[in-house]
Structures are given as C-alpha cells and as structure tokens.
Short mmCIF file of C-alpha atoms and ligand atoms in Angstrom, two decimals:
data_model
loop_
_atom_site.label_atom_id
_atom_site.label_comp_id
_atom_site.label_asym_id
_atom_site.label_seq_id
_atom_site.Cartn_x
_atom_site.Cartn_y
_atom_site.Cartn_z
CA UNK A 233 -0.52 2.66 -26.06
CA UNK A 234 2.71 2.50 -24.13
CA UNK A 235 5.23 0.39 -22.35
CA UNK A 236 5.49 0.12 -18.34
CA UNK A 237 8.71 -1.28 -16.16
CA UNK A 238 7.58 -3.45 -13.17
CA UNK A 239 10.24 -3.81 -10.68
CA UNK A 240 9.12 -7.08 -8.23
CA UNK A 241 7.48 -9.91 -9.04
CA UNK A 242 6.15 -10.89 -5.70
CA UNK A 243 2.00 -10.86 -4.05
CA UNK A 244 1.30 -7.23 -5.24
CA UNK A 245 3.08 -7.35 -8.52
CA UNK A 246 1.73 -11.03 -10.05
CA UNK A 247 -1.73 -9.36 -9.68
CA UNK A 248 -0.73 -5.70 -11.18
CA UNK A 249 1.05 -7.87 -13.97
CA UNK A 250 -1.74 -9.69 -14.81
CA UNK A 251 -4.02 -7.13 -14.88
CA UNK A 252 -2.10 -5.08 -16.91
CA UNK A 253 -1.85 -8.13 -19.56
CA UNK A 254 -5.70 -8.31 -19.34
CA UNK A 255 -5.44 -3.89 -20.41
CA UNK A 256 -3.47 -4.81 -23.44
CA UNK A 257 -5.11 -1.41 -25.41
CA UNK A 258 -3.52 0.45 -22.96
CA UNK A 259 -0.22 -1.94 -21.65
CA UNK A 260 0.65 -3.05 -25.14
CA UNK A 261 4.27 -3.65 -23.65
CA UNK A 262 5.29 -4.94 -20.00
CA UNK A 263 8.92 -5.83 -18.46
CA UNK A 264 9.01 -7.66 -15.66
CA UNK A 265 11.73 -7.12 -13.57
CA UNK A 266 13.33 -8.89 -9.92
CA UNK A 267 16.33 -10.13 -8.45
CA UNK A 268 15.10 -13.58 -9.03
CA UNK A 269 14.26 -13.29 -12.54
CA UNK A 270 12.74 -17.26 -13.18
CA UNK A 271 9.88 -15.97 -10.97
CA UNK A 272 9.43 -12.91 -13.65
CA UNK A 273 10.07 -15.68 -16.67
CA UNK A 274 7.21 -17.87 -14.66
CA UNK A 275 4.85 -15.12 -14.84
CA UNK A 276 5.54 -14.11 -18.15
CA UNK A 277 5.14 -17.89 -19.36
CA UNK A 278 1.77 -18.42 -17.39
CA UNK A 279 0.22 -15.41 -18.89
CA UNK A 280 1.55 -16.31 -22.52
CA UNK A 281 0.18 -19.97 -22.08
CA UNK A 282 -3.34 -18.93 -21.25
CA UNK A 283 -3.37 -16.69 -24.53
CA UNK A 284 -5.85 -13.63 -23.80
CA UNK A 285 -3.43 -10.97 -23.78
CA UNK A 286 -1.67 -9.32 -26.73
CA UNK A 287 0.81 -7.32 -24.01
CA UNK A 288 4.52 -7.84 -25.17
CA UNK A 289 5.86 -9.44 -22.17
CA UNK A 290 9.87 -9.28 -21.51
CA UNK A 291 11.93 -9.85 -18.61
CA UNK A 292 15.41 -8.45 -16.97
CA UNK A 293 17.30 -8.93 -14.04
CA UNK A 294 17.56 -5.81 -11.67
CA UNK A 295 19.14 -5.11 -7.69
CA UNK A 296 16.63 -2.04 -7.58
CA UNK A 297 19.53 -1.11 -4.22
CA UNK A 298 21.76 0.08 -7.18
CA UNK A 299 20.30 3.10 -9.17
CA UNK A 300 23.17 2.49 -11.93
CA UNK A 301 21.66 -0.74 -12.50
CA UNK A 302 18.01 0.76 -12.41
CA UNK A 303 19.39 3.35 -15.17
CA UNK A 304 20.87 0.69 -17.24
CA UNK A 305 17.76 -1.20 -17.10
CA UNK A 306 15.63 1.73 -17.74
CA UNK A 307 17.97 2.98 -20.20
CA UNK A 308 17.24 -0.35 -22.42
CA UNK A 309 14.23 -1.07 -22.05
CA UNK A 310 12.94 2.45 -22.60
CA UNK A 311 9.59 2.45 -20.60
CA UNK A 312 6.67 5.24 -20.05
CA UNK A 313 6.24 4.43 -16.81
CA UNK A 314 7.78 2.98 -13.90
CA UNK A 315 5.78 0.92 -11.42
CA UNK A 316 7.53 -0.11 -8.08
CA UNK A 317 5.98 -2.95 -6.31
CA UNK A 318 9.44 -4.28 -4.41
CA UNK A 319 9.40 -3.30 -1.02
CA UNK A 320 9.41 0.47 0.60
CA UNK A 321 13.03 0.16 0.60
CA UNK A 322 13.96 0.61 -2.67
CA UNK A 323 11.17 3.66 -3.35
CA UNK A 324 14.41 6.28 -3.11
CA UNK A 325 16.41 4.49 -5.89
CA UNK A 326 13.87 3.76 -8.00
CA UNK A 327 12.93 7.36 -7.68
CA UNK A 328 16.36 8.88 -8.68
CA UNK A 329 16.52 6.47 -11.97
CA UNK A 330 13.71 7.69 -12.47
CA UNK A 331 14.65 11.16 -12.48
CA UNK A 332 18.25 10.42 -14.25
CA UNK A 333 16.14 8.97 -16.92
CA UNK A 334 13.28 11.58 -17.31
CA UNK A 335 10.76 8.30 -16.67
CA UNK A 336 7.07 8.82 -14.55
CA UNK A 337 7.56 6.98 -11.35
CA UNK A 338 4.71 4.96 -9.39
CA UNK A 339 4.86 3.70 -6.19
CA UNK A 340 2.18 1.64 -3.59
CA UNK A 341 4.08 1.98 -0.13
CA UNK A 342 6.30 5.25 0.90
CA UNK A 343 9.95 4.89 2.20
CA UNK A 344 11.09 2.79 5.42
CA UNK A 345 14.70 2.16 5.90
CA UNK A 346 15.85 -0.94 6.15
CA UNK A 347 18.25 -0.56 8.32
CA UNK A 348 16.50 1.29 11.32
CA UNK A 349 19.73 1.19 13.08
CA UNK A 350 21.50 3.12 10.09
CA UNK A 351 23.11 6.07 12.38
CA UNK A 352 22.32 8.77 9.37
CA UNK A 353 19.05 7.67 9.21
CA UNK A 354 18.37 7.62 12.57
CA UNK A 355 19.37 11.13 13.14
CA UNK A 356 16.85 12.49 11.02
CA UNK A 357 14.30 9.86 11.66
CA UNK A 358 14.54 11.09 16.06
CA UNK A 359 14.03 14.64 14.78
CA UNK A 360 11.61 14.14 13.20
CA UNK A 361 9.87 12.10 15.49
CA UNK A 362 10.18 15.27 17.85
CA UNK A 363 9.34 17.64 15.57
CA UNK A 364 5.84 15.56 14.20
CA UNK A 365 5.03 13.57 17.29
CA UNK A 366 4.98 10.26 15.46
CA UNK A 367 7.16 7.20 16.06
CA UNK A 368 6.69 5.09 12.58
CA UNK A 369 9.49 4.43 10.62
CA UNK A 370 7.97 5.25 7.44
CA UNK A 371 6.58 8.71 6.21
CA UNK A 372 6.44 10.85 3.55
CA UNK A 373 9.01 13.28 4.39
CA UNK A 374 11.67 11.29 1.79
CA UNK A 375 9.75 11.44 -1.71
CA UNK A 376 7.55 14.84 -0.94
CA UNK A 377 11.32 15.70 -1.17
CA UNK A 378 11.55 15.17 -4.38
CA UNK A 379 8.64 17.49 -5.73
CA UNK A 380 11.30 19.85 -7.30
CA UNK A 381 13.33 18.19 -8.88
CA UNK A 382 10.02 16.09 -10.45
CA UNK A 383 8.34 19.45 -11.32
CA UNK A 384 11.46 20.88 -12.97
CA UNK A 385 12.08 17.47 -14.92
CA UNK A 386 8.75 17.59 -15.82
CA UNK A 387 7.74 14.55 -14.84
CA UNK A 388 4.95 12.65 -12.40
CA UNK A 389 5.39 10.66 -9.27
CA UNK A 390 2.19 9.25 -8.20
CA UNK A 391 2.90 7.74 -4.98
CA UNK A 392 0.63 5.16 -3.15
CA UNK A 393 -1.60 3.32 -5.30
CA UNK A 394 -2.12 0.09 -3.69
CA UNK A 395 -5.64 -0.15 -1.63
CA UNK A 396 -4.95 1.28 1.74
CA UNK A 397 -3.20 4.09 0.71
CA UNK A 398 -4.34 4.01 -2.42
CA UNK A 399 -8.03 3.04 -3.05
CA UNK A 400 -9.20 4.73 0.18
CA UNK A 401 -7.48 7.99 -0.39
CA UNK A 402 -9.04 8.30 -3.75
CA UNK A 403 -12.71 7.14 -2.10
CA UNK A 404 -11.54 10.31 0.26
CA UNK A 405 -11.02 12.88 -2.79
CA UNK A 406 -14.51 11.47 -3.93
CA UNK A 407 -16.39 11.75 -1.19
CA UNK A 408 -15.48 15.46 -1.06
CA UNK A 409 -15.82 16.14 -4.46
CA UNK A 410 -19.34 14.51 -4.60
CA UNK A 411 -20.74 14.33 -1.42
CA UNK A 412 -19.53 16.72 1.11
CA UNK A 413 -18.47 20.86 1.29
CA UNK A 414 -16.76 20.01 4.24
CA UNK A 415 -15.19 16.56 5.58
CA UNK A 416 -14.55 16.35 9.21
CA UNK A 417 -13.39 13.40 10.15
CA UNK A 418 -12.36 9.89 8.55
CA UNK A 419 -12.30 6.35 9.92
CA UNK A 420 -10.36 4.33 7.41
CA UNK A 421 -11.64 0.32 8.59
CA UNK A 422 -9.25 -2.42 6.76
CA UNK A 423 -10.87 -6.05 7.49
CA UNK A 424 -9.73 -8.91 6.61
CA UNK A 425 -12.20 -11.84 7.23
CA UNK A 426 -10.26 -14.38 5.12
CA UNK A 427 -9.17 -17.62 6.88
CA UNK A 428 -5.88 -19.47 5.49
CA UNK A 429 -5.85 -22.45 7.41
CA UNK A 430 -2.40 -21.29 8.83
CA UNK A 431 -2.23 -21.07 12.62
CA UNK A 432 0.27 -17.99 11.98
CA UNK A 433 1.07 -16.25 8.17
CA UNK A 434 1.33 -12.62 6.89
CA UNK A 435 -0.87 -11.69 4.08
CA UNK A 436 1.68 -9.40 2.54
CA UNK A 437 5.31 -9.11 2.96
CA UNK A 438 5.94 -10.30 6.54
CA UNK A 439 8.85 -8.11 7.06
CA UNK A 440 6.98 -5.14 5.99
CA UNK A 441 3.99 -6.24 7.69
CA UNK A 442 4.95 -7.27 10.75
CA UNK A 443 6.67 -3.99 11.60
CA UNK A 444 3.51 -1.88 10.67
CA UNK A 445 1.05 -3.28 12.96
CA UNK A 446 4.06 -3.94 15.66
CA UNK A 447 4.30 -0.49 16.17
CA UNK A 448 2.63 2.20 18.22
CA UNK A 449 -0.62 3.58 16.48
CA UNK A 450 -1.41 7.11 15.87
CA UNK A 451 -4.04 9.18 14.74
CA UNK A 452 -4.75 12.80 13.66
CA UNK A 453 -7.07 14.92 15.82
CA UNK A 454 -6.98 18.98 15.60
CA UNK A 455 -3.88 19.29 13.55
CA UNK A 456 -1.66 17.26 15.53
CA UNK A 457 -0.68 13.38 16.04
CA UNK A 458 -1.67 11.83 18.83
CA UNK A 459 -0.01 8.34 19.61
CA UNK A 460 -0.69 5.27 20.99
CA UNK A 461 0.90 2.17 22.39
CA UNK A 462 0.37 -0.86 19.96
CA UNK A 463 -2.96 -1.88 19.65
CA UNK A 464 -4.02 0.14 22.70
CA UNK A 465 -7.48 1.18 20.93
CA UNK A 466 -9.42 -1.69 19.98
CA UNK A 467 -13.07 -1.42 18.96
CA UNK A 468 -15.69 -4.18 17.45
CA UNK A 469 -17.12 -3.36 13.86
CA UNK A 470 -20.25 -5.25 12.54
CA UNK A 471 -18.66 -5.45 8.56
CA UNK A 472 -21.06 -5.90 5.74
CA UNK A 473 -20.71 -9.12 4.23
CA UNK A 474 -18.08 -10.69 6.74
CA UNK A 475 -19.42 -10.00 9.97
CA UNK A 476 -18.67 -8.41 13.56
CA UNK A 477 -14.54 -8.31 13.89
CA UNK A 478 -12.69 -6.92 16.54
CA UNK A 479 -10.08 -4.19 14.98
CA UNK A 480 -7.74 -1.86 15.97
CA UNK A 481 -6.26 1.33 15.80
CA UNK A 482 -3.03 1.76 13.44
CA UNK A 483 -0.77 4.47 12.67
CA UNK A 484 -0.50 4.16 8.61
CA UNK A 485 0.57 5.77 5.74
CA UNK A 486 -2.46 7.83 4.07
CA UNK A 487 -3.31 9.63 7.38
CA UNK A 488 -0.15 12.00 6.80
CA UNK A 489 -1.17 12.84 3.23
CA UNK A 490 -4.73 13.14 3.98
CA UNK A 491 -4.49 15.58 6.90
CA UNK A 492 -2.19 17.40 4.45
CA UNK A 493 -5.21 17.13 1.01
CA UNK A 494 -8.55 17.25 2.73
CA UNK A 495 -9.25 20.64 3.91
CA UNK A 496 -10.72 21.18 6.85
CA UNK A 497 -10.36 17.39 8.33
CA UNK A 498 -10.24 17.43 12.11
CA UNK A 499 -9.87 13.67 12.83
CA UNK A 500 -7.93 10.78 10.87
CA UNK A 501 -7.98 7.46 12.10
CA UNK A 502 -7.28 3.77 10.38
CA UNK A 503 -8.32 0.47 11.92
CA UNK A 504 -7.42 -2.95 11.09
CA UNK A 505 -9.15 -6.39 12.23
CA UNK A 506 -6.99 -8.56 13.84
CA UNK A 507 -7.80 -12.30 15.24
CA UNK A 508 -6.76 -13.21 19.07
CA UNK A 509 -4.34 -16.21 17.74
CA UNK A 510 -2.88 -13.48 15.11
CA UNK A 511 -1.78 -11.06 17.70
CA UNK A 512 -0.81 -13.45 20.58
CA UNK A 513 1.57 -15.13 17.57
CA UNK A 514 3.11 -11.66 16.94
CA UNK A 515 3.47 -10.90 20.70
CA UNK A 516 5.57 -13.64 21.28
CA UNK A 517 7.77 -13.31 17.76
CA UNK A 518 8.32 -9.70 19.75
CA UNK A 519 8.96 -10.73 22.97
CA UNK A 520 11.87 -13.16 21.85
CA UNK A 521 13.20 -10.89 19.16
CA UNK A 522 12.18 -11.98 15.84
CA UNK A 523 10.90 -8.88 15.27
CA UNK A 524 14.17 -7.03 14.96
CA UNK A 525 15.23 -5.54 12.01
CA UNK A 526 19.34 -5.19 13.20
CA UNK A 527 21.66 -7.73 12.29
CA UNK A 528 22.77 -10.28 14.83
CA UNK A 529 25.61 -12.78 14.96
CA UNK A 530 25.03 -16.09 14.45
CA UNK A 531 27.35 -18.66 13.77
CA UNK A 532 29.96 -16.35 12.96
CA UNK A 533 26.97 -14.76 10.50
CA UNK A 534 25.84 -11.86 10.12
CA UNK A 535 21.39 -12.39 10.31
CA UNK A 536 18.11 -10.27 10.69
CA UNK A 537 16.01 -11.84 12.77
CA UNK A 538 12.44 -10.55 10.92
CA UNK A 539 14.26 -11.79 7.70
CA UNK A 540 15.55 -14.91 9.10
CA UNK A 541 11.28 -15.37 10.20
CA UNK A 542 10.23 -14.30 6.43
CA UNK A 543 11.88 -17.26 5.66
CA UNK A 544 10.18 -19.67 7.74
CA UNK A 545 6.67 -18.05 7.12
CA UNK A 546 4.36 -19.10 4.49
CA UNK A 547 5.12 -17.39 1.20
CA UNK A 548 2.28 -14.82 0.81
CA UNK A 549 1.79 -15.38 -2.64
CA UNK A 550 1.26 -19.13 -1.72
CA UNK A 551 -1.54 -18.43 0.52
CA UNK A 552 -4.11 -18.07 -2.86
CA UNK A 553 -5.73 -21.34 -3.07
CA UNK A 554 -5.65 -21.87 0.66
CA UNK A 555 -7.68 -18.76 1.68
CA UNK A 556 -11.52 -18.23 2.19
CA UNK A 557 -13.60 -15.61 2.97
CA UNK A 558 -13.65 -12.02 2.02
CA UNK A 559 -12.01 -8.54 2.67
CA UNK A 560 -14.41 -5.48 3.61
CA UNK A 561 -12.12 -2.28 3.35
CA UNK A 562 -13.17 1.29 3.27
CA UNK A 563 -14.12 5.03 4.63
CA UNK A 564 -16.50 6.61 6.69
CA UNK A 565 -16.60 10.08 6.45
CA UNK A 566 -18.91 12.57 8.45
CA UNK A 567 -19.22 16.18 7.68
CA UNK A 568 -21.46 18.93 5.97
CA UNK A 569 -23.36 19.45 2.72
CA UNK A 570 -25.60 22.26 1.99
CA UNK A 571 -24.94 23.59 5.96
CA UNK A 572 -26.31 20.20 7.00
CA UNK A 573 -24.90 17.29 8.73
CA UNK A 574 -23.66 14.07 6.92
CA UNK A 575 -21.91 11.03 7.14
CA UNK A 576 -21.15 8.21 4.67
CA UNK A 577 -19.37 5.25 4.00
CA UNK A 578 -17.60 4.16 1.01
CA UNK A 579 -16.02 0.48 0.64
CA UNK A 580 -15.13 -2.45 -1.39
CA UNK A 581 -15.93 -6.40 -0.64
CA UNK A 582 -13.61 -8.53 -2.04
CA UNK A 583 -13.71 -12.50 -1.95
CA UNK A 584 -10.55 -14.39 -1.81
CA UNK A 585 -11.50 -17.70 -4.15
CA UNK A 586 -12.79 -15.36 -6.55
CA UNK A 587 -9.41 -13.31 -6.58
CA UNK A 588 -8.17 -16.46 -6.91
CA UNK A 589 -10.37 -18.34 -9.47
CA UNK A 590 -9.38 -15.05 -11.87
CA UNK A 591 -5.44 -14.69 -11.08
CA UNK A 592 -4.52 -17.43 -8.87
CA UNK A 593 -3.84 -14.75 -5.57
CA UNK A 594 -5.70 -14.17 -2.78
CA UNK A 595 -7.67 -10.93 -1.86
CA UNK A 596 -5.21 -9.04 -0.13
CA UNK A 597 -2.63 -9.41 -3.10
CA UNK A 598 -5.78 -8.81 -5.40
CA UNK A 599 -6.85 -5.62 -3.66
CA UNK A 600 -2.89 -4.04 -3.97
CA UNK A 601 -2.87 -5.29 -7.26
CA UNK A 602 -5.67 -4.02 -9.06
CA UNK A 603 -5.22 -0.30 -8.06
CA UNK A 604 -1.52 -0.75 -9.12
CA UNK A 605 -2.01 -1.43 -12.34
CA UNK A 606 -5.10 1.50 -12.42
CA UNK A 607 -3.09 4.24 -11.07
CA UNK A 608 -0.18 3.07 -13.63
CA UNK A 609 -3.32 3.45 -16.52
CA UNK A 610 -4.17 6.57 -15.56
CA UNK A 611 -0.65 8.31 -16.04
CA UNK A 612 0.16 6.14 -19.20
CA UNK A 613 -3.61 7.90 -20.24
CA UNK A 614 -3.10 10.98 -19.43
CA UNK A 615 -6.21 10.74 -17.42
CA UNK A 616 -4.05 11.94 -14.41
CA UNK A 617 -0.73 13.96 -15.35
CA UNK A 618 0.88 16.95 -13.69
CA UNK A 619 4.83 17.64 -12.94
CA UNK A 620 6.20 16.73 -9.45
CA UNK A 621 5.84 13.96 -7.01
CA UNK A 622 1.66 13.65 -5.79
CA UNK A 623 -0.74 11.35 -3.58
CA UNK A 624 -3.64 10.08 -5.70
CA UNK A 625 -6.16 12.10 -3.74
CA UNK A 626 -5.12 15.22 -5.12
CA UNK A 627 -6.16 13.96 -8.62
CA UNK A 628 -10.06 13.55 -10.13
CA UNK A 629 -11.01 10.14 -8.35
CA UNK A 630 -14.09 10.34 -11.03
CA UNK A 631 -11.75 7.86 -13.77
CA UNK A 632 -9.88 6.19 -11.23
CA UNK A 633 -13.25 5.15 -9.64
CA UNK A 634 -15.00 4.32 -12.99
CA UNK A 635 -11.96 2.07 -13.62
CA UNK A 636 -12.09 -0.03 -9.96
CA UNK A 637 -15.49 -1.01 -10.84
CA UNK A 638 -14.87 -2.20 -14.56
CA UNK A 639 -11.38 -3.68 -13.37
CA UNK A 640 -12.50 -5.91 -10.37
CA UNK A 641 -12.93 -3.99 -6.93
CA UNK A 642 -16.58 -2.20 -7.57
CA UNK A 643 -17.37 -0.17 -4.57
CA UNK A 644 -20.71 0.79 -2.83
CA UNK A 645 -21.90 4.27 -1.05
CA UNK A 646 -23.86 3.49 2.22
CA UNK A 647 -25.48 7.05 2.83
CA UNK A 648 -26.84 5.68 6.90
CA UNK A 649 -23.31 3.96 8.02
CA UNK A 650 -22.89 2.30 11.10
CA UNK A 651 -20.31 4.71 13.00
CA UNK A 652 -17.15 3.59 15.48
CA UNK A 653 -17.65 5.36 18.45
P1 LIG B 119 6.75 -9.42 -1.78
O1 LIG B 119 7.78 -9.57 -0.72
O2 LIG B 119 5.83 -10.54 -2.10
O3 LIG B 119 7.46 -9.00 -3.14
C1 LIG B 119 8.47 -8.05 -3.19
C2 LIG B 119 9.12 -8.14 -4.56
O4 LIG B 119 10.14 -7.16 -4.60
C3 LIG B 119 9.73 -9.49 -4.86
O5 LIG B 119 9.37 -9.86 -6.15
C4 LIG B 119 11.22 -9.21 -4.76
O6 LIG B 119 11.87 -10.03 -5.73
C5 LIG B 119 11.30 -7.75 -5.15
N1 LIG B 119 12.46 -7.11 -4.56
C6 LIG B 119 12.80 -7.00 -3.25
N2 LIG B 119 13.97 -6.40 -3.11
C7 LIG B 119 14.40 -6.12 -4.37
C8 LIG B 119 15.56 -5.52 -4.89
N3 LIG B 119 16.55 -5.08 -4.10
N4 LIG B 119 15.67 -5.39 -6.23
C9 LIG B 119 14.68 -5.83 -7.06
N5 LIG B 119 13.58 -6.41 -6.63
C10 LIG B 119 13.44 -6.56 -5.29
O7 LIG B 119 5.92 -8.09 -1.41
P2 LIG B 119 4.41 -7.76 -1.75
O8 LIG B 119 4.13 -8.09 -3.17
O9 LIG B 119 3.56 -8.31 -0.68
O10 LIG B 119 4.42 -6.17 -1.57
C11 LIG B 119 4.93 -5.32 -2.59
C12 LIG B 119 4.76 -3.87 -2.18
O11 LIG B 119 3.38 -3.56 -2.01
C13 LIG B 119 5.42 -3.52 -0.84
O12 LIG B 119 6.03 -2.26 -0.97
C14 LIG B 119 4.26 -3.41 0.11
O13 LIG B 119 4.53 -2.54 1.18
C15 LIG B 119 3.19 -2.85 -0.80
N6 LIG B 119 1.82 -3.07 -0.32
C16 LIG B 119 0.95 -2.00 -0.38
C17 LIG B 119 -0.35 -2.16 0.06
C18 LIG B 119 -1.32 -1.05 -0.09
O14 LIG B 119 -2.52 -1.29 0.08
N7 LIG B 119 -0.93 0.16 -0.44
C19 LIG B 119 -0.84 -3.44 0.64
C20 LIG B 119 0.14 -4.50 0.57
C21 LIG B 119 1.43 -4.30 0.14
P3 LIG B 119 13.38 -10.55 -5.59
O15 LIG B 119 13.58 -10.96 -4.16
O16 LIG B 119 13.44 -11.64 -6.59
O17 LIG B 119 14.23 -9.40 -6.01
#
C-alpha cells in the first residue's frame, strides 16, 4: 500500500519497525533511518533473516538536527509518511521537512529543547511558564504552531502515538464516544511492575526520562494547572494483574491536549509507579548533578552531565531478555450517561517475556512501539486523514482500537473500577 520513513532506530523504533514488517499489506516499503546506520542495517538484516515479511526494507544515514539533510533524505526516498521515533528534540525539524516536502508527519513525544539553557528558548519557555502556570520543559505550544501551515499544505501531523500519550488519549476519545455524554475527570495510572535485575536503569531513553519524572508534577483541575513539587502526591494502587504499587503524580504530555479535546473535563491527572530504590537512585544522580542538561567543562571538554550518565546506564533496548513481569497502563474516567453517574476504567496488561519472546524488546519499548506503527497505519489507510497538525483523540478511536487488539496490546473495560482517592 505505501512506503513509510522511520527516523531512529533505538527501543521505540525496533518495535514500530518490526511491526510494521509483520503489516506488510499495508507497509509494503520501510526505510530505516539513524545517525548510526549499522544499527538500522542490523534491524533490517534480523527481520530479512527470519523471512515472514514481504516489506522492502532499505536503509540511509540521516542527522535529523539538519532539515536539509531530512529533505535530501526525504527527497530520495520518496515516502507517504514520516514516522519520528528519535528523541523530542528533533520533532521541529522533522516537522519542517516535512512540510518542504509536502510528506504526513508522525510523531510519539512533543518538543523539549535540548538545550534548556538556550537563551531564545528560554525566553519564551519563562513566559510561558507565567502565562500557563506549568514548569515542564516540553508542551505543545511548538507543533500546534504549525496547524497552518499543515492545513494549507494539505497535509496531516498526527502527533503522539506512542502509549502514554498515545494509547490512553485514544482510550479517552472512546470512552466518550461510547460510554459517557459527559467526562469529568481522568486519572491516567502508568505501572510498570517489570523487574530488570538492574539495581538502577531507565526503561526508555534515560535522558528523556530522567528529566520527566525529575520534574515538578502538575495536574488540571477547573481549567487551570495546578503544580506540584516532584513526586509530592504519592498514592498506592492495587493494579490488576501486577499487584498493589505505590505511584505518583506526574505532570505529562496528554493532560495539555486532553483538557484542550474532552469537553467538559474538570480534572486531569497522570500517575506513574515508582520503586523506593528507583527514586532514591534518581535523588542522588540530582543532588550531585547528573541530572543537568548544560554543558560543563571537563578536561578542557565540553560534557552534559545527563548524557555523560546515558552512557554509563544500561542500554534500554538491552534490558529485553533481562526483564520480568508486566505493565498495567490505563484510564479511569468518571462522569455521566443518560443524566446518571458513571465511572470506568479502560487499560492494557502487557508482559515483558512475551514482548520479548515476539520482538526481542521489553514491554515498555513494546507498548511505544505497537501504537507507533498503528497510528502510522491509520494515515497511510486513510482510516484517519484531515489537513493540519492533530492529537489522536480528536480522531474515531473505533479503528485505532480494533487495531491494538489484533496488533498485540488488547485492552479491557472494567465498568466497577477501583478509584484513587
Ligand atoms: P532511544 O534513545 O532508544 O532511541 C532514539 C533514536 O533516535 C536512536 O536510534 C538514535 O539513533 C536516534 N536519534 C537521536 N538523535 C538523532 C538525530 N539527531 N538524528 C537522527 N537520529 C537520531 O529512544 P527510545 O526509542 O526510547 O524513544 C524514542 C522516542 O519515543 C522518544 O521521543 C521518546 O520520548 C518516545 N517515547 C514515547 C512514549 C509514549 O508512550 N508516548 C514512551 C517512551 C518513549 P542515532 O543515535 O544512531 O542517531
């Protein structure tokens, strides 16, 4: 059916690669593209030695920092669809080859600097910290900026397709569409019960990660944000299938386009489990400085100290065969129906050896992966199209949902959830 452009080939993007070589009626061609292009020719040669897909597989060499070299790239290889799994900060360049190229654009993380010390930047970063009353580097303000020039190019950014945003902001657009007039509020609860054997390692990028839950939290209540100092609000959560976790309260990504897509909502919050030995590892990286994202001297060199930490860290992607357990992520909504009361919850259990047995990742990579590779499908279908730059809640979740439970992350509707207070 058509041809997509992968830029990355790291966690996230082996999975979404793999599955789109397993949905070879509709990905009959895939490039793989990096900086480091033997890990693209590895992938491509594993999938062409196990022999199930007829996917074209090719590879190229791309700085996705350079939108010249994007546009060259995109210029040969001639793709429907762009899907960007490097890291947040290349979601503005990718976007303008994009546009210079009159390509669709997908994305599973929204724009973060990476230079949070970049004076331009930082300028309109304090406003808008001001003017929205949240602190996080990352927000949508950068690519909603884009919806003109999108619309009048006539083409589609789908933006945030990975699980969490992603999965649970389409599981939001469904629960309103099937099972409430009204939505009120929305707990988002991300748990990880996997154990890697590690006594400290990030289950995605570490850089990216790191900085997210480092952060203050935040949360929407009455059509403003109200913050938090990191980790301040921790709860316990008894999750189906792994157990009772403690978790806490995150600022993240999908609350901003939700409060904007779900009318009516009152109260957005996201929680994430977190083990003791996890946080008082991260507490200390902080404390020393690991954490920062500015380059320092050393040795007459120039080094980031959260980069300089990547490097020591265990590679995500090496984390597959090592992990056990399983992931428990989704939504509880309350609400209305029919002028009565109503809450449910909708989520997705994932194992990590079975992630692994099938792709050779573990669940976390699996769980980014998978929706990747569906929200790609559904523009390459047609299933979801439109001009101008949108969140995948303000499409029909009916397909996308079909397509998590054929493609490996089938979901469940509890109609009598157990709430967080
Ligand atoms: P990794 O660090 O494992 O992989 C990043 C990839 O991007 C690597 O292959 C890297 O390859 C490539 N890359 C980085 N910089 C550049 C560049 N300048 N030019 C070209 N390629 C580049 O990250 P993950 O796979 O863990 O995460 C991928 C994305 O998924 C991130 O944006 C992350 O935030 C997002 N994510 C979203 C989630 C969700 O639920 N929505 C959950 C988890 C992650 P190389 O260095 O060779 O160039």
């Amino acid at each position: 059916m058509g041809k997509v452009l992968v830029i990355g080939c790291g966690g996230v993007a082996q999975v979404a690669i793999q599955k789109c070589a397993q949905n070879d009626a509709v990905f009959d061609e895939i490039c793989i593209a990096s900086r480091t292009v033997s890990k693209c020719d590895d992938l491509k040669a594993k999938i062409e030695t196990q022999g199930k897909s007829h996917s074209k597989i090719t590879t190229a060499k791309v700085n996705a920092d350079s939108v010249d070299e994007l546009i060259a790239l995109i210029k040969s290889v001639k793709p429907d669809v762009v899907l960007n799994l490097a890291l947040p900060y290349q979601d503005l360049t990718i976007m303008d080859a994009c546009l210079a190229c009159g390509v669709h654009y997908v994305d599973s993380a929204n724009y973060e600097p990476e230079d949070t010390e970049d004076p331009k930047w930082r300028a309109i970063y304090e406003k808008r910290c001001k003017e929205l009353g949240f602190t996080a580097y990352f927000d949508y303000s950068w690519q909603w900026a884009y919806q003109k020039k999108y619309k009048d190019a006539g083409i589609i950014a789908i933006l945030g397709t990975g699980f969490d945003p992603g999965v649970t902001s389409v599981f939001s657009a469904y629960a309103l569409k099937h099972y409430f007039d009204e939505i009120h509020t929305i707990d988002i609860l991300d748990c990880n019960g996997g154990d890697h054997g590690y006594p400290f390692a990030t289950n995605f990028n570490p850089e990216i990660n790191l900085r997210e839950v480092s952060a203050n939290g935040s949360y929407w209540e009455n059509g403003h944000w109200v913050e938090t100092k990191p980790m301040e609000i921790k709860r316990e959560y008894n999750f189906e299938q792994v157990g009772m976790k403690d978790m806490y309260l995150l600022h993240h990504e999908e609350i901003e386009s939700l409060a904007k897509n779900i009318p009516g909502v009152k109260r957005i919050r996201f929680f994430m489990t977190f083990g003791q030995s996890y946080l008082t590892h991260m507490k200390c990286l902080e404390n020393v400085g690991m954490l920062r994202t500015d380059p320092v001297m050393f040795e007459g060199k120039e080094i980031v100290p959260i980069q300089f930490l990547k490097a020591l860290l265990p590679d995500p992607a090496s984390l597959g065969p090592r992990t056990v357990g399983k992931t428990n992520i989704g939504c509880i909504y309350t609400g209305t129906k029919d002028g009565k009361k109503r809450a449910i919850k909708i989520y997705n259990v994932c194992d990590h050896q079975e992630c692994y047995k099938e792709v050779g990742s573990q669940a976390i990579s699996y769980t980014t992966g998978v929706p990747a590779m569906i929200g790609t499908m559904m523009v390459m279908t047609g299933q979801w199209k439109g001009a101008g730059v949108f969140n995948v809640e303000e499409f029909d979740p009916d397909p996308y949902m079909e397509a998590l439970n054929k493609w490996g992350l089938p979901w469940v509707v509890d109609e009598n959830p157990v709430m967080v207070d």
